[in-house]
Amino acid sequence: MEKAVEPIDYLRTITRRWLLIAIVGLLGGAVAWGYAATLPAQYQATNSVFVTSDRGETTSELLQSSTFTQNLVQSYAQLATTPTVLGPVISKLGLNISTQALASRVTAEIPINTVFINITVTSRSSTQAVALADAISDSLATAVGNLAPKGPDNLPSITVETVSPAQLPGSPFAPNTQLIVITGLLIGLVLGVLYALSREVFDTRVSTEKDLDRVSSDPLLGKIGRKKRTDPAGLIMRVMPHSALAEAYRRVRANLEFIDVDSPPRSAVVTSAVTRDGKSTTAINLALAMAERSSRVLLIDADLRRPSIAELCDLEGDVGLTTVLLGDVGPDDAIVRWSNGLDVLPSGAVPPNPGQLLGSAAMKTLMQRLLLEYDFIVVDSPPLLPATDALGLSHLTDGAIVVARYKTTTRQQLATTLESLEAVNARILGIVLNQVRERRAEVYYGPLAPTTRTAALTPEPTNRVTATRAPRATFDETGRRSSRTSESTRSS
């Protein structure tokens, strides 16, 4: 079962993807700057008026007059944005605008515990903002005079006087480019963090050791890098024996040797969750790495569904494992010496019942015999999710090596594969993470010379033993061996 994500994992994700987060943040700031550049400049002008009452001669009357004025000043502030005040302003200045549109650009505020009204006007023109503020204050004074109660001399009891005329603004107050850019930058950073965390949550592909730890506690035997396009074609251990990739396979070999110091494994079945994870190339290169330490190493192609070892090793695959299991030839006649210290047993003809052949008593007897003759045996098997052949083979060997491909195999696929092996009490030797994208590939001993590299591409024909080809096995529709055979010989 996959382990839950810990909070520290999110922090590591943010740290690991800091460059992406920074790029998204800068992109957000750039978009905000571009948006601010499209906004028109806005100017503000403020005019302050004082509301007073001349009613009363005694202290008590003046106090009542002040209280009366304070009660009315809020109403007068609202009056400043009504058509009663703004209509005359539009006519006076000859504006082509409605009173509702002009009211949206006017605000009237009253400082606490005062009878001042601050009239603020916003306009795209600084001079127009000043003219509007002064005109509105004058129109407000006229409207208040008309609406206020009359005194003894038929004069208004409430008057409005301008105490601070509007001043020409030196710079626009909007747009606030700096604030908009900072806001866009912060929004971009937040989006970058959310994207990085969503990748951590929804991207279930295996890419780090932490991903493997969340799936299983089985050891990581090694990470195999990705071969460059400029590297020569062929198997790494043959064409690039001194490269960092070859050293990665040797590290897998060393880790296998130290899994159990008292009783190190002498055989392993190599499998994967699905196809194209690189299990076959891993099996061949691991066998070549083992052959550097021992002269008796055998590679068996037990993938009887889609065999590939013979093609990768440039061998004939007509005679092989299936031929031996059917009893047409002995193991000595089917096994081919392919490289110094490494023998190969190809798959042979593809049967219709691969699971039955691999689970037969003949396969068990063959493995017991080969383990007496070889120091180490590598068995390539089909992927475990499409086929279950690797489950039985894991009990014929000392354990299974599971190959997972970097950013291709999902954690669920890997977990299901490991759980299937554990369900049959199979020993899991470890996991190999294949096709890892490294930041830089370092050559261990230096690049190979052209002559050496060319020589490595050429097979070793003198080291292959001569074997007599047994009658070729064919199968009928029921999966039984047909009586039709043909005699031929093969010089290996």
Short mmCIF file of N, CA and C in Angstrom, two decimals, residues 31-183:
data_model
loop_
_atom_site.label_atom_id
_atom_site.label_comp_id
_atom_site.label_asym_id
_atom_site.label_seq_id
_atom_site.Cartn_x
_atom_site.Cartn_y
_atom_site.Cartn_z
N VAL A 31 2.88 40.06 -16.79
CA VAL A 31 1.49 40.23 -17.24
C VAL A 31 0.84 41.40 -16.51
N ALA A 32 1.11 41.53 -15.21
CA ALA A 32 0.54 42.65 -14.44
C ALA A 32 1.08 43.99 -14.93
N TRP A 33 2.38 44.02 -15.26
CA TRP A 33 2.95 45.26 -15.78
C TRP A 33 2.32 45.63 -17.11
N GLY A 34 2.13 44.62 -17.97
CA GLY A 34 1.48 44.88 -19.24
C GLY A 34 0.04 45.37 -19.06
N TYR A 35 -0.64 44.80 -18.08
CA TYR A 35 -2.02 45.24 -17.80
C TYR A 35 -2.04 46.68 -17.30
N ALA A 36 -1.09 47.02 -16.43
CA ALA A 36 -1.03 48.38 -15.89
C ALA A 36 -0.74 49.39 -16.99
N ALA A 37 0.05 48.97 -17.98
CA ALA A 37 0.40 49.89 -19.08
C ALA A 37 -0.81 50.22 -19.94
N THR A 38 -1.81 49.36 -19.95
CA THR A 38 -3.01 49.62 -20.76
C THR A 38 -4.03 50.51 -20.05
N LEU A 39 -3.87 50.70 -18.76
CA LEU A 39 -4.83 51.51 -18.00
C LEU A 39 -4.55 52.99 -18.21
N PRO A 40 -5.59 53.82 -18.39
CA PRO A 40 -5.38 55.27 -18.56
C PRO A 40 -5.00 55.91 -17.23
N ALA A 41 -4.29 57.01 -17.31
CA ALA A 41 -3.90 57.75 -16.10
C ALA A 41 -5.13 58.43 -15.50
N GLN A 42 -5.23 58.40 -14.18
CA GLN A 42 -6.34 59.01 -13.46
C GLN A 42 -5.78 60.03 -12.47
N TYR A 43 -6.44 61.23 -12.45
CA TYR A 43 -6.01 62.31 -11.54
C TYR A 43 -7.13 62.58 -10.53
N GLN A 44 -6.74 63.01 -9.34
CA GLN A 44 -7.70 63.34 -8.29
C GLN A 44 -7.45 64.76 -7.79
N ALA A 45 -8.55 65.47 -7.57
CA ALA A 45 -8.50 66.81 -6.98
C ALA A 45 -9.53 66.88 -5.86
N THR A 46 -9.18 67.50 -4.74
CA THR A 46 -10.05 67.54 -3.56
C THR A 46 -10.31 68.99 -3.16
N ASN A 47 -11.58 69.28 -2.90
CA ASN A 47 -12.01 70.60 -2.44
C ASN A 47 -12.70 70.41 -1.10
N SER A 48 -12.33 71.22 -0.10
CA SER A 48 -12.92 71.10 1.24
C SER A 48 -13.83 72.30 1.50
N VAL A 49 -15.04 71.99 1.98
CA VAL A 49 -16.00 73.04 2.32
C VAL A 49 -16.35 72.92 3.80
N PHE A 50 -16.76 74.06 4.36
CA PHE A 50 -17.11 74.12 5.77
C PHE A 50 -18.58 74.47 5.90
N VAL A 51 -19.31 73.67 6.65
CA VAL A 51 -20.74 73.87 6.85
C VAL A 51 -20.94 74.56 8.19
N THR A 52 -21.61 75.71 8.20
CA THR A 52 -21.79 76.47 9.43
C THR A 52 -23.21 77.01 9.52
N SER A 53 -23.57 77.40 10.73
CA SER A 53 -24.88 77.98 10.99
C SER A 53 -24.68 79.24 11.80
N ASP A 54 -25.39 80.30 11.44
CA ASP A 54 -25.24 81.58 12.15
C ASP A 54 -26.40 81.82 13.12
N ARG A 55 -27.15 80.78 13.41
CA ARG A 55 -28.28 80.93 14.32
C ARG A 55 -27.81 80.91 15.75
N GLY A 56 -28.35 81.80 16.57
CA GLY A 56 -28.08 81.79 18.00
C GLY A 56 -27.10 82.87 18.40
N GLU A 57 -27.40 83.46 19.59
CA GLU A 57 -26.51 84.46 20.15
C GLU A 57 -25.95 84.01 21.49
N THR A 58 -26.72 83.27 22.26
CA THR A 58 -26.23 82.79 23.55
C THR A 58 -25.46 81.50 23.35
N THR A 59 -24.77 81.11 24.44
CA THR A 59 -23.99 79.87 24.38
C THR A 59 -24.88 78.67 24.13
N SER A 60 -26.03 78.63 24.76
CA SER A 60 -26.94 77.52 24.59
C SER A 60 -27.45 77.45 23.16
N GLU A 61 -27.76 78.62 22.56
CA GLU A 61 -28.25 78.62 21.19
C GLU A 61 -27.16 78.19 20.21
N LEU A 62 -25.91 78.64 20.50
CA LEU A 62 -24.81 78.24 19.61
C LEU A 62 -24.57 76.74 19.67
N LEU A 63 -24.70 76.18 20.90
CA LEU A 63 -24.51 74.73 21.04
C LEU A 63 -25.59 73.99 20.29
N GLN A 64 -26.82 74.46 20.38
CA GLN A 64 -27.89 73.82 19.65
C GLN A 64 -27.68 73.96 18.14
N SER A 65 -27.16 75.11 17.72
CA SER A 65 -26.90 75.32 16.30
C SER A 65 -25.81 74.38 15.79
N SER A 66 -24.77 74.17 16.64
CA SER A 66 -23.68 73.26 16.23
C SER A 66 -24.18 71.83 16.10
N THR A 67 -25.02 71.43 17.07
CA THR A 67 -25.58 70.08 17.01
C THR A 67 -26.47 69.92 15.79
N PHE A 68 -27.25 70.98 15.48
CA PHE A 68 -28.12 70.94 14.32
C PHE A 68 -27.32 70.82 13.02
N THR A 69 -26.20 71.53 12.98
CA THR A 69 -25.36 71.49 11.77
C THR A 69 -24.74 70.10 11.58
N GLN A 70 -24.25 69.52 12.67
CA GLN A 70 -23.64 68.20 12.58
C GLN A 70 -24.65 67.14 12.14
N ASN A 71 -25.89 67.32 12.54
CA ASN A 71 -26.91 66.36 12.12
C ASN A 71 -27.23 66.48 10.64
N LEU A 72 -27.04 67.69 10.07
CA LEU A 72 -27.38 67.92 8.67
C LEU A 72 -26.21 67.69 7.73
N VAL A 73 -24.97 67.73 8.27
CA VAL A 73 -23.81 67.69 7.38
C VAL A 73 -23.74 66.36 6.62
N GLN A 74 -24.19 65.27 7.21
CA GLN A 74 -24.17 63.97 6.52
C GLN A 74 -25.11 64.00 5.32
N SER A 75 -26.23 64.66 5.50
CA SER A 75 -27.19 64.77 4.39
C SER A 75 -26.63 65.64 3.28
N TYR A 76 -25.91 66.70 3.66
CA TYR A 76 -25.32 67.58 2.65
C TYR A 76 -24.21 66.86 1.87
N ALA A 77 -23.51 65.95 2.53
CA ALA A 77 -22.46 65.19 1.83
C ALA A 77 -23.08 64.30 0.77
N GLN A 78 -24.24 63.71 1.10
CA GLN A 78 -24.92 62.90 0.09
C GLN A 78 -25.52 63.77 -1.01
N LEU A 79 -25.86 64.99 -0.64
CA LEU A 79 -26.43 65.90 -1.62
C LEU A 79 -25.42 66.25 -2.72
N ALA A 80 -24.11 66.14 -2.41
CA ALA A 80 -23.07 66.53 -3.37
C ALA A 80 -23.04 65.62 -4.59
N THR A 81 -23.59 64.43 -4.50
CA THR A 81 -23.56 63.50 -5.64
C THR A 81 -24.94 63.33 -6.27
N THR A 82 -25.86 64.24 -6.00
CA THR A 82 -27.20 64.15 -6.57
C THR A 82 -27.31 65.04 -7.81
N PRO A 83 -28.29 64.75 -8.66
CA PRO A 83 -28.48 65.61 -9.85
C PRO A 83 -28.73 67.06 -9.50
N THR A 84 -29.25 67.34 -8.30
CA THR A 84 -29.50 68.72 -7.91
C THR A 84 -28.21 69.53 -7.92
N VAL A 85 -27.12 68.89 -7.52
CA VAL A 85 -25.82 69.57 -7.49
C VAL A 85 -25.06 69.37 -8.78
N LEU A 86 -25.07 68.16 -9.32
CA LEU A 86 -24.24 67.84 -10.47
C LEU A 86 -24.83 68.37 -11.77
N GLY A 87 -26.16 68.52 -11.86
CA GLY A 87 -26.77 69.04 -13.09
C GLY A 87 -26.24 70.42 -13.46
N PRO A 88 -26.27 71.37 -12.53
CA PRO A 88 -25.72 72.69 -12.86
C PRO A 88 -24.23 72.66 -13.21
N VAL A 89 -23.48 71.74 -12.60
CA VAL A 89 -22.06 71.64 -12.91
C VAL A 89 -21.86 71.21 -14.36
N ILE A 90 -22.63 70.24 -14.82
CA ILE A 90 -22.52 69.79 -16.21
C ILE A 90 -22.86 70.92 -17.17
N SER A 91 -23.89 71.66 -16.84
CA SER A 91 -24.28 72.79 -17.71
C SER A 91 -23.23 73.88 -17.70
N LYS A 92 -22.66 74.17 -16.54
CA LYS A 92 -21.67 75.23 -16.41
C LYS A 92 -20.40 74.92 -17.19
N LEU A 93 -19.93 73.67 -17.11
CA LEU A 93 -18.68 73.29 -17.76
C LEU A 93 -18.88 72.75 -19.16
N GLY A 94 -20.14 72.58 -19.58
CA GLY A 94 -20.42 72.09 -20.91
C GLY A 94 -19.96 70.66 -21.12
N LEU A 95 -20.20 69.81 -20.15
CA LEU A 95 -19.75 68.42 -20.24
C LEU A 95 -20.77 67.57 -20.98
N ASN A 96 -20.28 66.62 -21.73
CA ASN A 96 -21.15 65.65 -22.42
C ASN A 96 -21.17 64.36 -21.60
N ILE A 97 -21.84 64.42 -20.49
CA ILE A 97 -21.84 63.30 -19.55
C ILE A 97 -23.13 63.35 -18.74
N SER A 98 -23.60 62.20 -18.31
CA SER A 98 -24.81 62.15 -17.50
C SER A 98 -24.47 62.38 -16.04
N THR A 99 -25.50 62.72 -15.26
CA THR A 99 -25.28 62.95 -13.84
C THR A 99 -24.88 61.66 -13.13
N GLN A 100 -25.39 60.51 -13.59
CA GLN A 100 -25.01 59.24 -12.97
C GLN A 100 -23.53 58.94 -13.23
N ALA A 101 -23.07 59.18 -14.45
CA ALA A 101 -21.66 58.92 -14.75
C ALA A 101 -20.76 59.86 -13.96
N LEU A 102 -21.16 61.12 -13.84
CA LEU A 102 -20.34 62.05 -13.06
C LEU A 102 -20.36 61.71 -11.58
N ALA A 103 -21.50 61.24 -11.08
CA ALA A 103 -21.59 60.87 -9.66
C ALA A 103 -20.65 59.72 -9.32
N SER A 104 -20.40 58.81 -10.29
CA SER A 104 -19.49 57.69 -10.01
C SER A 104 -18.04 58.15 -9.85
N ARG A 105 -17.73 59.39 -10.29
CA ARG A 105 -16.37 59.91 -10.19
C ARG A 105 -16.21 60.89 -9.04
N VAL A 106 -17.30 61.06 -8.24
CA VAL A 106 -17.28 62.03 -7.14
C VAL A 106 -17.50 61.31 -5.82
N THR A 107 -16.70 61.66 -4.83
CA THR A 107 -16.90 61.15 -3.46
C THR A 107 -16.91 62.33 -2.51
N ALA A 108 -17.80 62.23 -1.52
CA ALA A 108 -17.89 63.27 -0.48
C ALA A 108 -17.73 62.60 0.87
N GLU A 109 -16.68 62.97 1.60
CA GLU A 109 -16.37 62.37 2.88
C GLU A 109 -16.38 63.41 3.97
N ILE A 110 -16.76 62.98 5.18
CA ILE A 110 -16.84 63.87 6.33
C ILE A 110 -15.85 63.36 7.38
N PRO A 111 -14.81 64.09 7.72
CA PRO A 111 -13.94 63.67 8.83
C PRO A 111 -14.74 63.54 10.11
N ILE A 112 -14.35 62.63 10.96
CA ILE A 112 -15.10 62.33 12.19
C ILE A 112 -15.17 63.56 13.08
N ASN A 113 -16.38 63.79 13.61
CA ASN A 113 -16.64 64.86 14.57
C ASN A 113 -16.31 66.24 14.01
N THR A 114 -16.52 66.43 12.70
CA THR A 114 -16.30 67.73 12.08
C THR A 114 -17.51 68.06 11.22
N VAL A 115 -17.52 69.30 10.74
CA VAL A 115 -18.55 69.74 9.80
C VAL A 115 -17.92 70.08 8.46
N PHE A 116 -16.77 69.46 8.19
CA PHE A 116 -16.11 69.62 6.89
C PHE A 116 -16.63 68.54 5.93
N ILE A 117 -16.69 68.90 4.69
CA ILE A 117 -17.01 67.95 3.61
C ILE A 117 -15.89 68.02 2.59
N ASN A 118 -15.20 66.91 2.41
CA ASN A 118 -14.12 66.83 1.44
C ASN A 118 -14.67 66.23 0.15
N ILE A 119 -14.70 67.03 -0.91
CA ILE A 119 -15.23 66.60 -2.20
C ILE A 119 -14.06 66.23 -3.10
N THR A 120 -13.99 64.96 -3.49
CA THR A 120 -12.90 64.46 -4.32
C THR A 120 -13.45 64.05 -5.67
N VAL A 121 -12.79 64.50 -6.73
CA VAL A 121 -13.22 64.21 -8.09
C VAL A 121 -12.08 63.49 -8.81
N THR A 122 -12.42 62.46 -9.56
CA THR A 122 -11.46 61.70 -10.36
C THR A 122 -11.70 61.98 -11.83
N SER A 123 -10.62 62.25 -12.57
CA SER A 123 -10.74 62.54 -13.99
C SER A 123 -9.44 62.17 -14.70
N ARG A 124 -9.53 61.92 -16.01
CA ARG A 124 -8.34 61.64 -16.79
C ARG A 124 -7.52 62.88 -17.06
N SER A 125 -8.10 64.04 -16.77
CA SER A 125 -7.39 65.31 -16.95
C SER A 125 -7.21 65.98 -15.59
N SER A 126 -6.02 66.43 -15.31
CA SER A 126 -5.76 67.07 -14.02
C SER A 126 -6.50 68.40 -13.91
N THR A 127 -6.54 69.19 -14.98
CA THR A 127 -7.23 70.49 -14.93
C THR A 127 -8.73 70.31 -14.82
N GLN A 128 -9.25 69.27 -15.48
CA GLN A 128 -10.68 69.02 -15.38
C GLN A 128 -11.06 68.57 -13.98
N ALA A 129 -10.19 67.80 -13.34
CA ALA A 129 -10.47 67.36 -11.97
C ALA A 129 -10.57 68.56 -11.03
N VAL A 130 -9.69 69.55 -11.20
CA VAL A 130 -9.73 70.75 -10.36
C VAL A 130 -11.00 71.55 -10.64
N ALA A 131 -11.31 71.71 -11.92
CA ALA A 131 -12.49 72.49 -12.28
C ALA A 131 -13.76 71.83 -11.75
N LEU A 132 -13.85 70.51 -11.84
CA LEU A 132 -15.03 69.81 -11.35
C LEU A 132 -15.16 69.94 -9.84
N ALA A 133 -14.08 69.79 -9.10
CA ALA A 133 -14.14 69.87 -7.64
C ALA A 133 -14.62 71.25 -7.19
N ASP A 134 -14.07 72.30 -7.80
CA ASP A 134 -14.49 73.66 -7.40
C ASP A 134 -15.93 73.93 -7.82
N ALA A 135 -16.30 73.45 -9.01
CA ALA A 135 -17.67 73.70 -9.48
C ALA A 135 -18.68 72.96 -8.61
N ILE A 136 -18.35 71.75 -8.18
CA ILE A 136 -19.28 70.99 -7.34
C ILE A 136 -19.43 71.65 -5.98
N SER A 137 -18.35 72.15 -5.41
CA SER A 137 -18.46 72.84 -4.11
C SER A 137 -19.32 74.09 -4.24
N ASP A 138 -19.16 74.85 -5.33
CA ASP A 138 -20.01 76.03 -5.53
C ASP A 138 -21.47 75.64 -5.72
N SER A 139 -21.70 74.58 -6.50
CA SER A 139 -23.08 74.15 -6.72
C SER A 139 -23.70 73.61 -5.44
N LEU A 140 -22.86 72.94 -4.60
CA LEU A 140 -23.36 72.44 -3.32
C LEU A 140 -23.75 73.60 -2.41
N ALA A 141 -22.96 74.65 -2.41
CA ALA A 141 -23.30 75.82 -1.57
C ALA A 141 -24.62 76.44 -2.01
N THR A 142 -24.83 76.51 -3.32
CA THR A 142 -26.09 77.07 -3.82
C THR A 142 -27.28 76.19 -3.44
N ALA A 143 -27.10 74.85 -3.57
CA ALA A 143 -28.20 73.94 -3.26
C ALA A 143 -28.53 73.96 -1.78
N VAL A 144 -27.50 74.04 -0.92
CA VAL A 144 -27.76 74.10 0.52
C VAL A 144 -28.48 75.39 0.87
N GLY A 145 -28.07 76.49 0.23
CA GLY A 145 -28.74 77.76 0.49
C GLY A 145 -30.21 77.73 0.12
N ASN A 146 -30.52 77.01 -0.92
CA ASN A 146 -31.92 76.92 -1.35
C ASN A 146 -32.73 75.99 -0.46
N LEU A 147 -32.07 74.97 0.10
CA LEU A 147 -32.79 73.97 0.88
C LEU A 147 -32.81 74.28 2.38
N ALA A 148 -31.86 75.05 2.86
CA ALA A 148 -31.75 75.29 4.30
C ALA A 148 -32.90 76.19 4.78
N PRO A 149 -33.29 76.02 6.04
CA PRO A 149 -34.34 76.88 6.60
C PRO A 149 -33.91 78.36 6.56
N LYS A 150 -34.90 79.26 6.42
CA LYS A 150 -34.60 80.67 6.35
C LYS A 150 -34.56 81.27 7.75
N GLY A 151 -33.70 82.26 7.91
CA GLY A 151 -33.58 82.94 9.18
C GLY A 151 -34.50 84.15 9.27
N PRO A 152 -34.33 84.98 10.30
CA PRO A 152 -35.19 86.15 10.48
C PRO A 152 -35.11 87.13 9.32
N ASP A 153 -33.94 87.25 8.70
CA ASP A 153 -33.77 88.19 7.60
C ASP A 153 -33.99 87.52 6.24
N ASN A 154 -34.69 86.40 6.26
CA ASN A 154 -34.93 85.61 5.03
C ASN A 154 -33.63 85.14 4.39
N LEU A 155 -32.64 84.95 5.26
CA LEU A 155 -31.36 84.42 4.79
C LEU A 155 -31.22 82.96 5.20
N PRO A 156 -30.46 82.15 4.47
CA PRO A 156 -30.31 80.73 4.84
C PRO A 156 -29.67 80.58 6.21
N SER A 157 -30.21 79.68 7.00
CA SER A 157 -29.63 79.45 8.33
C SER A 157 -28.37 78.58 8.26
N ILE A 158 -28.16 77.87 7.18
CA ILE A 158 -26.97 77.03 6.98
C ILE A 158 -26.25 77.52 5.73
N THR A 159 -24.96 77.69 5.88
CA THR A 159 -24.14 78.13 4.74
C THR A 159 -22.98 77.15 4.54
N VAL A 160 -22.55 77.07 3.30
CA VAL A 160 -21.41 76.22 2.92
C VAL A 160 -20.36 77.11 2.27
N GLU A 161 -19.16 77.11 2.84
CA GLU A 161 -18.08 77.94 2.33
C GLU A 161 -16.86 77.08 2.00
N THR A 162 -16.23 77.41 0.89
CA THR A 162 -15.01 76.70 0.50
C THR A 162 -13.85 77.19 1.34
N VAL A 163 -13.20 76.28 2.03
CA VAL A 163 -12.05 76.65 2.87
C VAL A 163 -10.73 76.15 2.30
N SER A 164 -10.78 75.21 1.34
CA SER A 164 -9.55 74.67 0.73
C SER A 164 -9.85 74.35 -0.73
N PRO A 165 -9.57 75.30 -1.63
CA PRO A 165 -9.83 75.03 -3.05
C PRO A 165 -8.99 73.86 -3.55
N ALA A 166 -9.44 73.26 -4.61
CA ALA A 166 -8.72 72.11 -5.20
C ALA A 166 -7.39 72.55 -5.78
N GLN A 167 -6.37 71.72 -5.61
CA GLN A 167 -5.04 71.99 -6.12
C GLN A 167 -4.76 71.09 -7.32
N LEU A 168 -4.00 71.64 -8.25
CA LEU A 168 -3.67 70.89 -9.45
C LEU A 168 -2.76 69.70 -9.08
N PRO A 169 -3.19 68.45 -9.32
CA PRO A 169 -2.35 67.30 -8.95
C PRO A 169 -1.10 67.23 -9.82
N GLY A 170 0.03 66.91 -9.18
CA GLY A 170 1.29 66.83 -9.91
C GLY A 170 1.50 65.53 -10.65
N SER A 171 0.87 64.47 -10.20
CA SER A 171 1.04 63.16 -10.84
C SER A 171 -0.25 62.38 -10.70
N PRO A 172 -0.49 61.44 -11.58
CA PRO A 172 -1.71 60.63 -11.48
C PRO A 172 -1.67 59.72 -10.26
N PHE A 173 -2.82 59.47 -9.69
CA PHE A 173 -2.88 58.56 -8.54
C PHE A 173 -3.13 57.12 -8.98
N ALA A 174 -3.54 56.94 -10.22
CA ALA A 174 -3.80 55.61 -10.75
C ALA A 174 -3.42 55.60 -12.23
N PRO A 175 -2.98 54.45 -12.76
CA PRO A 175 -2.84 53.17 -12.03
C PRO A 175 -1.58 53.14 -11.17
N ASN A 176 -1.66 52.41 -10.06
CA ASN A 176 -0.51 52.20 -9.19
C ASN A 176 0.28 51.02 -9.75
N THR A 177 1.17 51.34 -10.68
CA THR A 177 1.90 50.29 -11.40
C THR A 177 2.69 49.39 -10.45
N GLN A 178 3.31 49.99 -9.48
CA GLN A 178 4.13 49.20 -8.55
C GLN A 178 3.28 48.19 -7.78
N LEU A 179 2.13 48.63 -7.29
CA LEU A 179 1.25 47.74 -6.55
C LEU A 179 0.70 46.64 -7.45
N ILE A 180 0.35 47.00 -8.69
CA ILE A 180 -0.19 46.00 -9.61
C ILE A 180 0.86 44.96 -9.95
N VAL A 181 2.10 45.39 -10.19
CA VAL A 181 3.18 44.45 -10.52
C VAL A 181 3.47 43.53 -9.34
N ILE A 182 3.53 44.09 -8.14
CA ILE A 182 3.78 43.26 -6.95
C ILE A 182 2.65 42.25 -6.76
N THR A 183 1.41 42.70 -6.97
CA THR A 183 0.27 41.78 -6.85
C THR A 183 0.35 40.66 -7.89
#
